[in-house]
Coordinates of C-alpha atoms in Angstrom, one line a residue:
M1 CA 14.5 -6.4 23.2
Y2 CA 13.7 -8.4 20.3
K3 CA 14.7 -12.1 19.8
V4 CA 14.5 -13.5 16.3
F5 CA 15.2 -17.1 15.7
Y6 CA 16.6 -18.8 12.5
Y7 CA 16.7 -22.6 13.0
D8 CA 19.3 -23.0 15.9
K9 CA 20.7 -19.6 15.6
L10 CA 19.4 -16.5 17.4
I11 CA 19.6 -12.6 16.6
I12 CA 19.1 -10.3 19.5
L13 CA 18.4 -6.6 19.0
T14 CA 18.7 -4.8 22.3
G15 CA 19.0 -1.6 23.8
K16 CA 22.0 -0.4 25.8
K17 CA 20.5 -1.0 29.1
N18 CA 19.9 -4.7 28.6
K19 CA 23.0 -6.7 29.8
I20 CA 23.6 -9.9 27.6
F21 CA 26.6 -12.0 28.4
P22 CA 28.1 -13.2 25.2
S23 CA 30.0 -16.4 24.7
E24 CA 32.7 -17.4 22.3
A25 CA 30.0 -18.5 19.7
D26 CA 28.6 -15.0 19.7
M27 CA 29.0 -11.9 17.6
V28 CA 28.3 -8.6 19.3
I29 CA 28.1 -5.5 17.3
D30 CA 27.0 -1.8 17.9
Y31 CA 24.4 -0.9 15.4
Q32 CA 25.5 2.8 15.2
K33 CA 29.1 1.8 14.1
Y34 CA 28.2 -0.7 11.3
K35 CA 27.5 0.8 8.0
D36 CA 27.5 -2.6 6.5
F37 CA 24.8 -4.0 8.8
E38 CA 22.8 -5.7 6.1
D39 CA 26.0 -7.5 5.1
V40 CA 26.7 -8.7 8.7
V41 CA 23.1 -10.2 9.0
E42 CA 23.5 -12.0 5.7
W43 CA 26.8 -13.3 6.7
F44 CA 25.6 -14.5 10.1
L45 CA 22.7 -16.5 8.4
T46 CA 25.0 -18.6 6.6
D47 CA 27.9 -18.9 9.1
K48 CA 28.2 -22.2 10.7
K49 CA 30.3 -21.2 13.7
T50 CA 28.5 -18.3 15.1
S51 CA 25.2 -19.1 17.1
R52 CA 24.0 -15.8 18.2
L53 CA 24.2 -12.2 16.8
I54 CA 23.8 -9.6 19.5
V55 CA 23.2 -6.1 18.1
H56 CA 23.2 -3.1 20.6
T57 CA 21.7 0.3 20.0
K58 CA 20.8 3.5 21.5
N59 CA 17.7 3.5 19.3
L60 CA 16.0 0.3 19.3
K61 CA 12.9 1.5 17.4
A62 CA 15.2 2.5 14.5
L63 CA 17.0 -0.8 14.6
K64 CA 13.8 -2.8 14.4
V65 CA 12.6 -0.9 11.6
H66 CA 15.8 -1.3 9.6
F67 CA 16.1 -5.0 10.5
F68 CA 12.5 -5.9 9.8
S69 CA 12.8 -4.1 6.5
L70 CA 15.5 -6.6 5.3
F71 CA 12.9 -9.4 5.0
K72 CA 9.4 -10.3 3.5
R73 CA 6.8 -10.0 6.4
V74 CA 4.3 -12.5 7.4
D75 CA 1.9 -12.4 10.1
A76 CA 0.5 -15.5 12.1
A77 CA -1.7 -15.9 15.1
G78 CA -2.0 -18.7 17.6
G79 CA -3.2 -19.7 20.9
L80 CA -1.9 -20.6 24.3
V81 CA -5.0 -22.5 25.3
F82 CA -5.4 -24.0 28.6
N83 CA -8.2 -26.1 30.0
Q84 CA -9.8 -26.1 33.6
N85 CA -7.0 -28.5 34.7
G86 CA -4.2 -26.0 33.6
E87 CA -3.2 -28.4 30.8
L88 CA -1.8 -26.8 27.6
L89 CA -3.4 -27.6 24.1
T90 CA -0.6 -28.9 21.9
I91 CA -0.3 -30.4 18.5
K92 CA 2.1 -32.9 16.9
R93 CA 3.1 -31.8 13.5
W94 CA 5.7 -33.3 11.2
G95 CA 7.0 -35.3 14.4
L96 CA 7.5 -32.2 16.5
W97 CA 5.3 -30.9 19.3
D98 CA 3.9 -27.4 18.3
L99 CA 1.1 -24.9 19.3
P100 CA -1.9 -24.3 17.2
K101 CA -1.4 -21.3 14.9
G102 CA -1.6 -20.2 11.4
K103 CA -1.3 -17.2 8.8
V104 CA -3.4 -14.2 9.3
E105 CA -5.6 -13.8 6.4
R106 CA -6.3 -10.4 4.5
N107 CA -8.6 -8.1 6.5
E108 CA -8.7 -10.5 9.3
R109 CA -8.1 -9.5 12.9
K110 CA -5.3 -11.3 14.6
R111 CA -7.2 -12.4 17.6
E112 CA -9.8 -13.7 15.2
A113 CA -7.3 -15.5 13.1
A114 CA -5.9 -17.2 16.4
Q115 CA -9.3 -18.5 17.4
R116 CA -10.0 -19.7 13.8
E117 CA -6.5 -21.5 13.6
V118 CA -7.1 -23.2 17.0
Q119 CA -10.5 -24.6 16.0
E120 CA -9.4 -25.6 12.6
E121 CA -6.2 -27.2 13.8
T122 CA -7.5 -28.9 17.0
G123 CA -11.3 -28.8 17.0
V124 CA -11.3 -26.9 20.3
I125 CA -13.6 -23.8 20.5
A126 CA -12.0 -20.9 22.7
A127 CA -13.6 -17.9 23.9
D128 CA -12.4 -14.2 22.6
P129 CA -8.9 -13.5 23.7
G130 CA -8.8 -10.5 25.9
K131 CA -5.1 -9.9 26.8
K132 CA -2.5 -8.3 24.7
P133 CA -0.6 -11.1 22.7
L134 CA 2.7 -12.3 23.3
R135 CA 4.9 -12.3 20.2
T136 CA 7.7 -14.6 18.6
Y137 CA 9.8 -13.9 15.6
H138 CA 11.5 -16.3 13.3
I139 CA 13.0 -16.2 9.9
Y140 CA 13.3 -18.9 7.3
P141 CA 14.1 -19.3 3.6
R142 CA 11.3 -19.6 1.0
G143 CA 12.6 -19.9 -2.5
Q144 CA 14.9 -17.0 -3.3
K145 CA 13.3 -15.0 -0.3
V146 CA 13.9 -15.0 3.3
I147 CA 10.6 -14.6 5.3
L148 CA 10.4 -13.0 8.6
K149 CA 7.3 -14.3 10.5
T150 CA 5.8 -12.6 13.5
T151 CA 3.4 -14.8 15.6
F152 CA 1.1 -13.4 17.9
W153 CA 0.1 -15.7 20.7
Y154 CA -3.2 -15.1 22.7
E155 CA -4.0 -16.9 25.9
M156 CA -7.5 -18.4 25.5
V157 CA -10.2 -19.9 27.7
V158 CA -11.7 -23.1 26.6
K159 CA -15.4 -23.3 25.8
D160 CA -15.5 -27.0 24.5
A161 CA -12.4 -29.0 25.4
E162 CA -13.7 -32.4 24.4
N163 CA -13.7 -32.9 20.7
L164 CA -9.8 -33.0 19.9
T165 CA -9.7 -33.3 16.1
P166 CA -6.3 -33.1 14.4
Q167 CA -6.4 -31.3 11.0
K168 CA -4.6 -33.8 9.2
E169 CA -4.4 -32.1 5.8
E170 CA -2.1 -29.6 7.5
G171 CA 0.3 -32.5 8.7
I172 CA -1.2 -32.6 12.3
E173 CA -0.8 -36.1 13.6
E174 CA -2.1 -35.7 17.1
V175 CA -3.8 -33.2 19.4
K176 CA -3.2 -33.5 23.1
W177 CA -3.8 -31.7 26.5
V178 CA -0.3 -31.7 28.2
E179 CA 0.0 -31.2 32.1
P180 CA 1.9 -28.1 33.3
D181 CA 4.8 -30.1 34.7
E182 CA 5.4 -32.0 31.5
I183 CA 5.2 -28.9 29.1
N184 CA 9.1 -28.5 29.1
D185 CA 9.6 -32.1 28.4
Y186 CA 7.3 -32.2 25.4
F187 CA 8.9 -29.1 23.9
S188 CA 12.4 -29.9 24.6
G189 CA 13.1 -31.0 21.2
S190 CA 10.7 -28.5 19.4
Y191 CA 11.5 -25.1 18.0
H192 CA 13.6 -22.7 19.9
S193 CA 11.2 -19.9 19.6
L194 CA 8.4 -21.9 21.2
R195 CA 10.5 -23.1 23.9
N196 CA 11.6 -19.5 24.7
L197 CA 8.0 -18.4 24.3
L198 CA 6.9 -21.2 26.8
K199 CA 9.8 -20.6 29.3
G200 CA 8.9 -16.9 29.6
Y201 CA 5.1 -17.3 29.9
L202 CA 5.5 -20.1 32.5
D203 CA 8.1 -18.2 34.4
E204 CA 5.9 -15.2 34.6
K205 CA 2.7 -17.1 35.5
N206 CA 4.5 -19.1 38.3
S207 CA 6.5 -16.0 39.7

C-alpha cells in the first residue's frame, strides 16, 4: 500500500487484499477499469469535496509506476533522531513542528543526505543509520508542475545531543527534544504525512 498526501487530501494505492473502509468523502476506483486514470487523478487534486482517492488494483507495482510517472520526482532524506532519554529531535519551521530533512544531492547516498541534513538543520551529529528507511510520499505544486517527493526517514543514534543550532536561513525557528508522550501533541497541527509517519513508527515501537 502507498499513501500519497496532498495538503489535507490523501491518495491510497492498494492491492486487493487490503481492506479500506470508505466514507462519503471518498472516491473508490478499480485501476484496471479506468482508462482515464490520469484524468481522475487530476480531477481529485482540484476537487474540494473529495478527501480521499482509493485506488484498488491486482497489480500494485504497475499502478505505482503509472501513478509516479504522472509527476516530476524529487527525493529527500531525513532523520527520526532520538536521544538516550527517548526524546525525539524536532524542528519548528514556518510555524509548524517538523522533522529535519532535505533534498538528496546529485550522486549523494540517501543515508548520507539524511545525516547531513540533520546536522545542518539542528547541529546534532548522528551515527550512520543502519536500518532500512521508512518512506513518506507527498505531492505539491511548483510553478506549472506538480512534484511528487519521496522522503526516506532513517532512525539514528545521537553522538552529540548538546549543541542544538537551528539553521535560520532555512526558516528553522527552533530545535527541540520532545518527550515521547508529547510527540502526538506537538505534531497534531503539522503535516498529515508526518503525523501518519510518526503514528505508524510509534505504534510499532510500542507494540
